[in-house]
């Protein structure tokens, strides 16, 4: 790998792909399945992708289908995916005492979307410490419910598993029979603990570090302010939206108390943005709620986190650009800072390619899997892109081509559209400043 | 109006609204309906909006419901909408020999999206001459089919009506019983004449003038090149797309000859972008084709034309921005010209607000008119926004609130999102260059 000249983005894409492929080969072995027969390569690859990309979509029932070996492989893949394989690589380097080369730093930098090289090793350490601390605290809270319910050993195991799955935004559960967390729809301990684990895991390690280090609002970076603002905005819109739209739906929130409605609205608004747990059945929701879920899944969480989607800050940059245009300003301004044209253009590119991918894949799936509804397919595709893992129930029934396309969507959503685009682009992505063309005019709208 | 200080964009919005309201009041009169009873204000307003915004969506059957008076009002409204009421205003000024003030020029400039004041009167004259010349030629070709079929008088009347309706991208037809142009699915004379009228009407007067004046590709403006490029691209994608997707569908293209398949694929790809005629039933199409139609309706035609949607050049600017980002360039470049940040930002704003409006209205309609399918509602909303006029059949059955929202969508699609936004914005849209904030960094994607 040191002889072939690879771009950092290419190393990243190949690295992720290699881990997924390895996982797929292991899950394809007969010893991974309870029935002693191979699950079939496309199903094995789908499960491995879903785990590494912390999506949670499943073609078979995780709890009953796989053997202990299979479940162990899946858990490993989730852990690698959640922490990011680059953190693990960094950790190995530290443990082995090897000095990290500039090139290796560049790759890590690309993976974490960090804009300075300095302190990347320190940052990776932070990631590990924060991860284990938060997951431990989450497991502690969950054990308050799970230990009385399942006994000491299983209760603790469940607490740890769901805490990790929530923080990594993986959305895998052990409750079984597709019930997910529905039994806990009105339970504040489980609902709120899982919600906060998801939010912290999905807001990005750089934001956590920034808040933890600076503490005062004024000292926070622009990125942190933006991520927090958009996250708060989306949580509010989601909570109010699901509550209002599902208020009288007897199959979802209709029969809950006022507190239960709020708790459930909040939980669904948190989980839909990338985690993929659910305490109500999304298939029973009204069309408007499904549409709201689709939008929130598309946006996803924040960069350099365990989340998928186009990311909160991408949306934020676009929103503030629109506000600037309407106010008649040439530049995107927010919090008394200018946003460079490069960043605005990157944000548009991510958002539009995301929409393009979703529409294209939905179109193909509507042909290859024509027995399903337009809404069912669209929901599934966006869920894969946002690495959410929610489904209206069609995942196990998809065709081989349908599964392959969803594998591609999960991969794009997790690795990032621009990372893939840069990896595929012929030139290195730096500005060739030699030619400066004259300005041309175009009427738009 | 000369005493109150109004922005040009506000005059434009109020002007369009006044014409629609006047039309609505006239159509609301009992003498407009064959049954002697008022059609009801919301239906009258819907019809007036559909006519002025050259959409073609109808809550009642145009051919059988209205009296001669009603039909005359509708025809007038189409004509005003198609030419743009500003052209008419200019024409009146010329006829009356009045000198046009700077402010009036500014309003016209805004209406035609022209970037220089010079020659606006001349431009308006061009618009009228081109309109009548092309419509006359179109009627001549159509009479080759309609005169033998309907006799001399009705044949000529039909030829003129459909030529005007096609050039203005209005999509109204006299064939009756909701058949639209389906009887002519394999007829090259009608299909091709109507197609070319739609294309010329939808490509924008400034492009027509530019091509007509400069003739050579090299001398064409950047705007013209972009509009032609994207139009050609969309027509190709649409034609190939509809042909491939509907090839074996017995309810659409399945039973046609190879030539018929091509003609029909081409016609649908032309009409779906803003005209709203159809020679096959869109309700019978496959989901993937409906989705393709939705995308093409959303994009629409070119600026300063009779088309709706976000416009071809808006899409073009965004596409070239994405290409520049992937190539690692800071600025949007095409045809050896740079595109200013202002134009790129305007393009994003139009595209994103368009998507936002479509999703919001679809969401509300899925509640107020919940008996309809998600696809039926989405199709209808995008059709209104693109002032296309195609429907999967739900227009007459919509609730009053549903109709009101579609009125708003047609208005937005025709007047332009940015025009409305600027009209509503408190400040005048010019850059306040005093404060220059320091640049901030944000991670996107
Ligand atoms: K997930
Ligand atoms: K139309």
Short mmCIF file of C-alpha atoms in Angstrom, two decimals, chain A residues 63-380:
data_model
loop_
_atom_site.label_atom_id
_atom_site.label_comp_id
_atom_site.label_asym_id
_atom_site.label_seq_id
_atom_site.Cartn_x
_atom_site.Cartn_y
_atom_site.Cartn_z
CA UNK A 63 -31.83 -12.35 17.57
CA UNK A 64 -33.03 -15.72 16.28
CA UNK A 65 -31.20 -16.33 12.99
CA UNK A 66 -27.51 -16.05 13.89
CA UNK A 67 -25.35 -18.33 16.08
CA UNK A 68 -23.15 -16.98 18.87
CA UNK A 69 -20.35 -16.83 16.28
CA UNK A 70 -22.52 -14.83 13.90
CA UNK A 71 -23.67 -12.46 16.63
CA UNK A 72 -20.07 -11.94 17.76
CA UNK A 73 -19.01 -11.01 14.23
CA UNK A 74 -21.91 -8.54 13.97
CA UNK A 75 -21.07 -6.98 17.34
CA UNK A 76 -17.43 -6.56 16.28
CA UNK A 77 -18.50 -4.95 13.03
CA UNK A 78 -20.81 -2.52 14.86
CA UNK A 79 -18.03 -1.59 17.25
CA UNK A 80 -15.56 -0.99 14.40
CA UNK A 81 -18.15 0.98 12.45
CA UNK A 82 -19.24 3.03 15.43
CA UNK A 83 -15.78 4.07 16.52
CA UNK A 84 -14.65 4.47 12.97
CA UNK A 85 -11.97 2.12 11.79
CA UNK A 86 -9.52 5.02 11.69
CA UNK A 87 -9.76 5.50 15.46
CA UNK A 88 -8.93 1.84 15.82
CA UNK A 89 -6.00 2.17 13.46
CA UNK A 90 -4.73 5.13 15.47
CA UNK A 91 -5.17 3.17 18.67
CA UNK A 92 -3.12 0.29 17.28
CA UNK A 93 -0.37 2.68 16.28
CA UNK A 94 -0.31 4.16 19.78
CA UNK A 95 -0.33 0.74 21.41
CA UNK A 96 2.43 -0.49 19.14
CA UNK A 97 4.39 2.69 19.80
CA UNK A 98 4.75 3.41 16.12
CA UNK A 99 5.19 6.97 14.98
CA UNK A 100 2.39 8.10 12.71
CA UNK A 101 3.53 9.33 9.32
CA UNK A 102 2.16 12.49 7.69
CA UNK A 103 0.33 10.40 5.15
CA UNK A 104 -1.34 8.33 7.82
CA UNK A 105 -2.35 11.50 9.64
CA UNK A 106 -3.87 12.80 6.41
CA UNK A 107 -6.00 9.68 6.14
CA UNK A 108 -7.19 10.02 9.72
CA UNK A 109 -7.85 13.69 9.14
CA UNK A 110 -10.04 12.82 6.18
CA UNK A 111 -11.92 10.21 8.22
CA UNK A 112 -12.72 12.61 11.02
CA UNK A 113 -13.25 15.55 8.75
CA UNK A 114 -10.89 17.54 10.96
CA UNK A 115 -9.37 20.59 9.34
CA UNK A 116 -6.03 20.65 11.18
CA UNK A 117 -3.48 17.89 11.47
CA UNK A 118 -2.40 18.90 14.95
CA UNK A 119 -3.64 16.86 17.82
CA UNK A 120 -5.26 14.12 15.79
CA UNK A 121 -3.75 11.44 17.98
CA UNK A 122 -4.98 13.28 21.06
CA UNK A 123 -8.36 13.62 19.39
CA UNK A 124 -8.52 9.88 18.76
CA UNK A 125 -7.76 9.24 22.43
CA UNK A 126 -10.60 11.61 23.33
CA UNK A 127 -12.91 9.66 21.08
CA UNK A 128 -12.15 6.42 22.87
CA UNK A 129 -12.41 7.90 26.37
CA UNK A 130 -15.67 9.73 25.64
CA UNK A 131 -17.14 6.64 23.98
CA UNK A 132 -16.44 4.31 26.90
CA UNK A 133 -17.40 6.87 29.57
CA UNK A 134 -20.74 7.73 27.98
CA UNK A 135 -21.54 4.11 27.15
CA UNK A 136 -20.78 3.08 30.74
CA UNK A 137 -23.02 5.80 32.16
CA UNK A 138 -25.79 4.86 29.74
CA UNK A 139 -25.55 1.18 30.71
CA UNK A 140 -25.81 2.20 34.38
CA UNK A 141 -29.09 4.04 33.80
CA UNK A 142 -30.53 1.29 31.62
CA UNK A 143 -29.71 -1.33 34.25
CA UNK A 144 -32.22 0.41 36.54
CA UNK A 145 -34.92 -0.99 34.24
CA UNK A 146 -33.32 -4.07 32.72
CA UNK A 147 -31.89 -5.71 35.89
CA UNK A 148 -35.28 -5.83 37.71
CA UNK A 149 -36.87 -7.06 34.48
CA UNK A 150 -34.36 -9.65 33.24
CA UNK A 151 -32.30 -10.50 36.35
CA UNK A 152 -28.72 -9.50 37.13
CA UNK A 153 -26.61 -11.18 34.41
CA UNK A 154 -28.91 -10.79 31.42
CA UNK A 155 -30.02 -7.38 32.70
CA UNK A 156 -26.45 -6.05 32.73
CA UNK A 157 -25.66 -7.65 29.36
CA UNK A 158 -28.79 -6.03 27.88
CA UNK A 159 -27.90 -2.69 29.44
CA UNK A 160 -24.40 -2.72 27.97
CA UNK A 161 -25.56 -3.94 24.55
CA UNK A 162 -28.29 -1.34 24.16
CA UNK A 163 -26.10 1.44 25.53
CA UNK A 164 -23.39 0.64 22.95
CA UNK A 165 -25.94 0.19 20.18
CA UNK A 166 -27.56 3.52 21.06
CA UNK A 167 -24.32 5.51 21.36
CA UNK A 168 -23.03 4.05 18.07
CA UNK A 169 -26.42 4.85 16.53
CA UNK A 170 -26.54 1.25 15.35
CA UNK A 171 -30.16 0.58 16.21
CA UNK A 172 -29.70 -3.15 16.84
CA UNK A 173 -31.78 -4.52 19.72
CA UNK A 174 -32.16 -7.78 21.66
CA UNK A 175 -35.85 -7.38 22.63
CA UNK A 176 -36.71 -9.73 19.77
CA UNK A 177 -39.51 -10.49 17.34
CA UNK A 178 -39.20 -7.11 15.60
CA UNK A 179 -40.66 -5.32 18.63
CA UNK A 180 -37.57 -3.12 18.98
CA UNK A 181 -38.13 -0.77 21.96
CA UNK A 182 -41.92 -0.60 21.54
CA UNK A 183 -42.55 -2.14 25.01
CA UNK A 184 -40.86 0.97 26.46
CA UNK A 185 -42.92 3.60 24.62
CA UNK A 186 -44.04 5.23 27.91
CA UNK A 187 -40.96 4.32 29.96
CA UNK A 188 -38.96 7.49 30.69
CA UNK A 189 -35.82 5.66 31.92
CA UNK A 190 -35.27 3.64 28.75
CA UNK A 191 -36.64 6.29 26.37
CA UNK A 192 -34.64 9.18 27.77
CA UNK A 193 -31.40 7.26 28.38
CA UNK A 194 -31.42 5.87 24.85
CA UNK A 195 -32.37 9.31 23.47
CA UNK A 196 -29.45 11.04 25.15
CA UNK A 197 -27.00 8.31 24.13
CA UNK A 198 -28.16 8.74 20.53
CA UNK A 199 -27.93 12.53 20.65
CA UNK A 200 -24.41 12.52 22.13
CA UNK A 201 -23.23 9.83 19.72
CA UNK A 202 -24.78 11.64 16.79
CA UNK A 203 -23.58 15.17 17.48
CA UNK A 204 -19.96 14.43 16.65
CA UNK A 205 -16.80 14.00 18.68
CA UNK A 206 -15.46 17.42 17.73
CA UNK A 207 -18.57 19.10 19.18
CA UNK A 208 -18.35 17.06 22.38
CA UNK A 209 -14.66 17.95 22.75
CA UNK A 210 -15.37 21.62 22.05
CA UNK A 211 -18.19 21.87 24.58
CA UNK A 212 -16.20 19.87 27.14
CA UNK A 213 -13.09 22.06 26.71
CA UNK A 214 -14.55 25.57 26.33
CA UNK A 215 -17.78 25.35 28.29
CA UNK A 216 -18.81 28.97 27.49
CA UNK A 217 -21.14 29.62 24.51
CA UNK A 218 -19.03 32.52 23.27
CA UNK A 219 -15.84 30.48 23.07
CA UNK A 220 -17.41 27.64 21.10
CA UNK A 221 -16.34 27.18 17.49
CA UNK A 222 -18.66 28.14 14.65
CA UNK A 223 -19.00 24.46 13.77
CA UNK A 224 -20.12 23.57 17.29
CA UNK A 225 -22.65 26.41 17.41
CA UNK A 226 -24.08 25.38 14.05
CA UNK A 227 -24.29 21.68 14.97
CA UNK A 228 -26.00 22.49 18.28
CA UNK A 229 -28.41 25.00 16.70
CA UNK A 230 -29.53 22.69 13.89
CA UNK A 231 -29.75 19.68 16.21
CA UNK A 232 -31.99 21.63 18.60
CA UNK A 233 -34.08 22.90 15.68
CA UNK A 234 -34.56 19.42 14.20
CA UNK A 235 -35.39 17.87 17.58
CA UNK A 236 -38.03 20.54 18.19
CA UNK A 237 -39.56 20.23 14.72
CA UNK A 238 -39.53 16.43 14.98
CA UNK A 239 -41.05 16.25 18.46
CA UNK A 240 -43.81 18.78 17.72
CA UNK A 241 -44.36 17.29 14.26
CA UNK A 242 -44.80 13.67 15.36
CA UNK A 243 -46.96 14.73 18.34
CA UNK A 244 -49.32 16.87 16.26
CA UNK A 245 -49.55 14.48 13.29
CA UNK A 246 -50.02 11.30 15.37
CA UNK A 247 -52.07 12.84 18.22
CA UNK A 248 -55.26 10.95 17.36
CA UNK A 249 -53.80 7.91 15.57
CA UNK A 250 -54.88 4.94 17.75
CA UNK A 251 -52.08 2.77 16.28
CA UNK A 252 -49.29 5.10 17.42
CA UNK A 253 -49.69 7.93 19.98
CA UNK A 254 -53.49 8.09 20.12
CA UNK A 255 -53.95 5.98 23.26
CA UNK A 256 -51.02 7.43 25.21
CA UNK A 257 -51.23 9.97 28.03
CA UNK A 258 -50.08 13.55 27.45
CA UNK A 259 -46.68 12.71 28.95
CA UNK A 260 -46.50 9.52 26.90
CA UNK A 261 -47.30 11.46 23.72
CA UNK A 262 -44.49 13.91 24.44
CA UNK A 263 -42.01 11.18 25.39
CA UNK A 264 -42.86 9.16 22.29
CA UNK A 265 -42.80 12.20 19.97
CA UNK A 266 -39.40 13.17 21.37
CA UNK A 267 -38.02 9.63 21.15
CA UNK A 268 -39.11 9.16 17.54
CA UNK A 269 -37.69 12.57 16.59
CA UNK A 270 -34.32 11.59 18.11
CA UNK A 271 -34.14 8.08 16.74
CA UNK A 272 -35.30 8.84 13.21
CA UNK A 273 -32.32 11.07 12.57
CA UNK A 274 -29.87 8.17 12.48
CA UNK A 275 -30.26 5.66 15.32
CA UNK A 276 -33.09 3.53 14.05
CA UNK A 277 -34.66 2.39 17.30
CA UNK A 278 -38.40 2.85 17.54
CA UNK A 279 -41.02 2.77 20.30
CA UNK A 280 -43.95 3.06 17.89
CA UNK A 281 -44.48 1.26 14.57
CA UNK A 282 -43.58 3.62 11.72
CA UNK A 283 -45.62 1.54 9.26
CA UNK A 284 -48.73 2.55 11.25
CA UNK A 285 -48.00 6.26 11.03
CA UNK A 286 -49.83 8.69 8.76
CA UNK A 287 -48.32 9.65 5.41
CA UNK A 288 -47.35 13.10 6.67
CA UNK A 289 -45.40 11.58 9.58
CA UNK A 290 -43.62 9.17 7.25
CA UNK A 291 -42.69 12.14 5.08
CA UNK A 292 -41.40 14.02 8.13
CA UNK A 293 -39.38 10.91 9.07
CA UNK A 294 -37.94 10.76 5.54
CA UNK A 295 -36.76 14.37 5.74
CA UNK A 296 -35.18 13.89 9.17
CA UNK A 297 -33.51 10.62 8.05
CA UNK A 298 -32.12 12.40 4.98
CA UNK A 299 -30.56 15.14 7.13
CA UNK A 300 -29.19 12.75 9.75
CA UNK A 301 -26.72 13.73 12.49
CA UNK A 302 -23.55 15.81 12.65
CA UNK A 303 -20.20 15.20 10.94
CA UNK A 304 -17.41 13.17 12.57
CA UNK A 305 -19.96 11.22 14.55
CA UNK A 306 -21.65 7.85 14.32
CA UNK A 307 -24.41 9.38 12.19
CA UNK A 308 -25.28 9.16 8.50
CA UNK A 309 -27.25 11.44 6.15
CA UNK A 310 -26.16 14.77 4.68
CA UNK A 311 -25.44 16.05 8.25
CA UNK A 312 -26.82 18.93 10.30
CA UNK A 313 -24.09 21.41 9.41
CA UNK A 314 -24.61 20.81 5.68
CA UNK A 315 -28.26 21.76 6.15
CA UNK A 316 -27.21 24.73 8.32
CA UNK A 317 -24.84 26.14 5.72
CA UNK A 318 -27.56 25.88 3.05
CA UNK A 319 -30.19 27.46 5.31
CA UNK A 320 -27.98 30.41 6.15
CA UNK A 321 -27.06 30.82 2.48
CA UNK A 322 -30.76 31.06 1.62
CA UNK A 323 -31.30 33.62 4.36
CA UNK A 324 -28.36 35.65 3.06
CA UNK A 325 -29.74 35.58 -0.50
CA UNK A 326 -33.16 36.79 0.62
CA UNK A 327 -31.53 39.53 2.68
CA UNK A 328 -29.64 40.54 -0.48
CA UNK A 329 -26.18 39.64 0.81
CA UNK A 330 -23.50 38.11 -1.41
CA UNK A 331 -21.94 35.98 1.29
CA UNK A 332 -23.27 33.47 3.74
CA UNK A 333 -23.14 34.99 7.22
CA UNK A 334 -23.96 33.62 10.63
CA UNK A 335 -22.89 34.30 14.22
CA UNK A 336 -20.81 37.23 12.90
CA UNK A 337 -18.73 34.97 10.69
CA UNK A 338 -18.51 34.53 6.91
CA UNK A 339 -18.71 31.08 5.34
CA UNK A 340 -16.32 30.56 2.43
CA UNK A 341 -17.61 29.77 -1.02
CA UNK A 342 -15.84 26.40 -0.90
CA UNK A 343 -17.85 25.28 2.10
CA UNK A 344 -21.14 26.48 0.63
CA UNK A 345 -20.40 24.65 -2.63
CA UNK A 346 -19.47 21.46 -0.77
CA UNK A 347 -22.72 21.66 1.16
CA UNK A 348 -24.79 21.99 -2.03
CA UNK A 349 -22.89 19.15 -3.64
CA UNK A 350 -23.56 16.82 -0.73
CA UNK A 351 -27.23 17.73 -0.50
CA UNK A 352 -27.93 17.46 -4.24
CA UNK A 353 -25.96 14.25 -4.85
CA UNK A 354 -27.78 12.79 -1.84
CA UNK A 355 -31.16 13.62 -3.37
CA UNK A 356 -29.98 12.34 -6.74
CA UNK A 357 -28.85 9.00 -5.26
CA UNK A 358 -32.09 8.58 -3.32
CA UNK A 359 -34.28 9.28 -6.35
CA UNK A 360 -32.22 7.06 -8.67
CA UNK A 361 -32.17 4.09 -6.32
CA UNK A 362 -35.88 4.53 -5.51
CA UNK A 363 -36.60 4.52 -9.24
CA UNK A 364 -34.66 1.30 -9.84
CA UNK A 365 -36.19 -0.40 -6.78
CA UNK A 366 -39.68 0.55 -7.96
CA UNK A 367 -38.93 -1.64 -11.02
CA UNK A 368 -36.95 -4.51 -9.45
CA UNK A 369 -39.24 -4.73 -6.41
CA UNK A 370 -42.47 -3.49 -7.92
CA UNK A 371 -44.70 -5.31 -5.44
CA UNK A 372 -43.95 -2.58 -2.89
CA UNK A 373 -45.51 0.82 -2.48
CA UNK A 374 -43.68 3.99 -3.60
CA UNK A 375 -43.65 5.20 0.02
CA UNK A 376 -42.29 1.88 1.34
CA UNK A 377 -39.41 1.96 -1.14
CA UNK A 378 -38.60 5.65 -0.66
CA UNK A 379 -38.62 5.20 3.12
CA UNK A 380 -36.27 2.18 2.88
#
